[in-house]
């Protein structure tokens, strides 16, 4: 199986009409740096706890699926992350403050999910930390568009570059 390939560093199965749950035991993928399952639309279930053991992971793209559940506090263990793309899924709960431990994070896309609450200060502080490590810009999108306040989910965000409306799916910079 794919999960037994210890030396694989790049796994891109985006837009392949995959369906079902993510594998429960991913901890053997110790060298994985890029994990892209975006745009499959048929992937569902929650994120397995073994995903948070992939300490070399730099890019995690799971957008455009039907994934659900909450984002675990264990997300902070993925300290090498530069990109976290979770938009267009059914995640719920709040954004964990431990995401602030991912000091290399440059791109965070959580719009069109059911993530609500307030973006933790530890996560917002990444906007200044990331700028010191790269010449690129911080890109953070969430469902924080002010017209979206009366509907759920709505996330209070002081540091988002792009705010989206969960109902209309429109985003503005």
Short mmCIF file of C-alpha atoms in Angstrom, two decimals:
data_model
loop_
_atom_site.label_atom_id
_atom_site.label_comp_id
_atom_site.label_asym_id
_atom_site.label_seq_id
_atom_site.Cartn_x
_atom_site.Cartn_y
_atom_site.Cartn_z
CA UNK A 1 0.00 0.00 0.00
CA UNK A 2 0.98 3.63 -0.39
CA UNK A 3 1.30 4.08 3.37
CA UNK A 4 4.22 1.63 3.46
CA UNK A 5 6.43 3.73 1.16
CA UNK A 6 8.76 5.19 3.78
CA UNK A 7 10.99 7.07 1.32
CA UNK A 8 8.23 8.78 -0.66
CA UNK A 9 8.53 12.54 -0.36
CA UNK A 10 5.85 13.78 -2.79
CA UNK A 11 2.35 12.32 -3.09
CA UNK A 12 0.01 14.08 -5.50
CA UNK A 13 -3.33 12.38 -6.08
CA UNK A 14 -5.27 15.59 -6.66
CA UNK A 15 -8.39 15.49 -8.84
CA UNK A 16 -8.43 11.72 -9.24
CA UNK A 17 -12.03 11.06 -8.18
CA UNK A 18 -10.86 9.33 -5.00
CA UNK A 19 -13.48 8.51 -2.41
CA UNK A 20 -13.63 7.11 1.11
CA UNK A 21 -11.63 7.91 4.22
CA UNK A 22 -7.98 8.87 4.52
CA UNK A 23 -5.79 5.94 5.64
CA UNK A 24 -5.68 5.63 9.43
CA UNK A 25 -2.00 4.74 9.64
CA UNK A 26 0.13 7.24 7.77
CA UNK A 27 3.02 7.37 10.22
CA UNK A 28 5.24 5.23 7.94
CA UNK A 29 5.40 8.09 5.43
CA UNK A 30 8.25 9.64 7.42
CA UNK A 31 9.85 11.39 4.43
CA UNK A 32 6.66 12.91 3.01
CA UNK A 33 7.05 16.63 2.32
CA UNK A 34 4.15 17.26 -0.09
CA UNK A 35 0.75 15.63 0.36
CA UNK A 36 -1.88 16.75 -2.17
CA UNK A 37 -5.31 15.14 -2.27
CA UNK A 38 -7.12 18.32 -3.30
CA UNK A 39 -10.19 18.34 -5.49
CA UNK A 40 -11.26 14.72 -5.17
CA UNK A 41 -14.73 15.64 -3.79
CA UNK A 42 -15.29 12.08 -2.59
CA UNK A 43 -12.86 11.94 0.31
CA UNK A 44 -14.69 12.08 3.61
CA UNK A 45 -14.23 11.38 7.29
CA UNK A 46 -11.88 13.14 9.66
CA UNK A 47 -8.13 13.67 9.64
CA UNK A 48 -6.37 10.64 11.15
CA UNK A 49 -4.14 11.37 14.14
CA UNK A 50 -1.22 9.71 12.32
CA UNK A 51 -1.26 12.61 9.82
CA UNK A 52 0.09 14.87 12.57
CA UNK A 53 3.15 12.59 12.94
CA UNK A 54 4.49 13.54 9.49
CA UNK A 55 7.11 15.96 10.81
CA UNK A 56 8.72 16.58 7.39
CA UNK A 57 5.44 17.69 5.81
CA UNK A 58 5.73 21.10 4.14
CA UNK A 59 2.59 21.22 2.01
CA UNK A 60 -0.77 19.72 2.96
CA UNK A 61 -3.48 20.31 0.38
CA UNK A 62 -6.82 18.68 1.13
CA UNK A 63 -9.13 21.30 -0.41
CA UNK A 64 -12.28 20.40 -2.29
CA UNK A 65 -13.32 17.23 -0.50
CA UNK A 66 -15.96 16.32 2.07
CA UNK A 67 -13.60 16.00 5.03
CA UNK A 68 -15.11 16.75 8.41
CA UNK A 69 -14.30 16.85 12.11
CA UNK A 70 -12.09 19.33 13.88
CA UNK A 71 -8.50 20.37 13.32
CA UNK A 72 -6.58 18.78 16.19
CA UNK A 73 -4.26 20.67 18.52
CA UNK A 74 -1.65 18.24 17.19
CA UNK A 75 -1.45 20.37 14.01
CA UNK A 76 1.37 22.25 15.76
CA UNK A 77 3.56 19.15 15.38
CA UNK A 78 3.70 19.87 11.64
CA UNK A 79 6.22 22.61 12.26
CA UNK A 80 7.70 22.48 8.73
CA UNK A 81 4.38 23.39 7.06
CA UNK A 82 4.51 26.20 4.52
CA UNK A 83 1.05 25.56 3.01
CA UNK A 84 -2.15 24.33 4.64
CA UNK A 85 -5.11 24.24 2.26
CA UNK A 86 -8.33 22.97 3.82
CA UNK A 87 -10.93 25.10 2.03
CA UNK A 88 -14.15 23.67 0.55
CA UNK A 89 -14.55 20.96 3.19
CA UNK A 90 -16.85 20.33 6.13
CA UNK A 91 -14.41 20.91 8.98
CA UNK A 92 -15.90 22.37 12.16
CA UNK A 93 -14.79 23.80 15.48
CA UNK A 94 -12.16 26.49 15.85
CA UNK A 95 -8.63 27.00 14.59
CA UNK A 96 -6.20 25.64 17.23
CA UNK A 97 -3.70 28.11 18.68
CA UNK A 98 -1.02 25.40 18.25
CA UNK A 99 -1.05 26.21 14.53
CA UNK A 100 1.08 29.16 15.63
CA UNK A 101 3.93 26.67 16.15
CA UNK A 102 4.13 26.26 12.37
CA UNK A 103 6.47 29.25 12.01
CA UNK A 104 7.16 28.67 8.30
CA UNK A 105 3.49 28.75 7.33
CA UNK A 106 2.99 31.14 4.43
CA UNK A 107 -0.37 30.05 3.00
CA UNK A 108 -3.42 29.13 5.05
CA UNK A 109 -6.75 28.57 3.30
CA UNK A 110 -9.71 27.70 5.52
CA UNK A 111 -12.60 29.42 3.71
CA UNK A 112 -15.83 27.60 2.84
CA UNK A 113 -15.55 25.31 5.84
CA UNK A 114 -17.48 25.30 9.09
CA UNK A 115 -14.52 26.57 11.10
CA UNK A 116 -15.65 29.47 13.28
CA UNK A 117 -14.74 31.42 16.38
CA UNK A 118 -11.75 33.74 16.54
CA UNK A 119 -8.38 33.25 14.89
CA UNK A 120 -5.92 32.86 17.80
CA UNK A 121 -3.26 35.54 18.28
CA UNK A 122 -0.57 32.85 17.91
CA UNK A 123 -1.79 32.19 14.38
CA UNK A 124 -2.04 35.88 13.49
CA UNK A 125 1.52 36.40 14.70
CA UNK A 126 2.65 34.15 11.85
CA UNK A 127 1.95 36.98 9.43
CA UNK A 128 4.98 38.88 10.70
CA UNK A 129 7.15 35.81 11.33
CA UNK A 130 6.58 34.42 7.85
CA UNK A 131 7.42 37.71 6.18
CA UNK A 132 10.85 37.61 7.75
CA UNK A 133 11.55 34.17 6.25
CA UNK A 134 10.36 34.74 2.70
CA UNK A 135 10.11 37.43 0.06
CA UNK A 136 6.66 36.15 -0.82
CA UNK A 137 3.51 37.35 0.90
CA UNK A 138 1.31 35.83 3.57
CA UNK A 139 -1.98 34.52 2.18
CA UNK A 140 -4.68 33.69 4.70
CA UNK A 141 -8.29 33.20 3.67
CA UNK A 142 -11.24 32.45 5.93
CA UNK A 143 -14.98 33.03 6.22
CA UNK A 144 -14.54 36.46 7.78
CA UNK A 145 -16.46 38.69 5.36
CA UNK A 146 -18.42 41.19 7.43
CA UNK A 147 -21.70 40.50 5.61
CA UNK A 148 -21.32 36.92 6.79
CA UNK A 149 -21.69 37.86 10.48
CA UNK A 150 -25.35 36.87 10.73
CA UNK A 151 -24.73 33.38 9.37
CA UNK A 152 -22.62 30.58 10.67
CA UNK A 153 -19.87 29.82 10.30
CA UNK A 154 -18.17 33.13 10.81
CA UNK A 155 -14.62 33.56 11.97
CA UNK A 156 -13.27 36.73 13.53
CA UNK A 157 -9.95 37.41 11.87
CA UNK A 158 -7.70 40.41 12.41
CA UNK A 159 -4.98 39.13 10.09
CA UNK A 160 -6.71 37.57 7.05
CA UNK A 161 -5.69 38.81 3.63
CA UNK A 162 -8.82 37.43 2.00
CA UNK A 163 -12.26 37.30 3.61
CA UNK A 164 -14.96 35.09 2.17
CA UNK A 165 -18.69 34.72 2.57
CA UNK A 166 -19.64 31.16 3.46
CA UNK A 167 -23.05 31.46 1.81
CA UNK A 168 -22.22 33.12 -1.53
CA UNK A 169 -18.65 31.70 -1.72
CA UNK A 170 -17.41 35.12 -2.80
CA UNK A 171 -14.08 36.32 -1.51
CA UNK A 172 -12.55 39.79 -1.40
CA UNK A 173 -9.00 40.86 -0.71
#
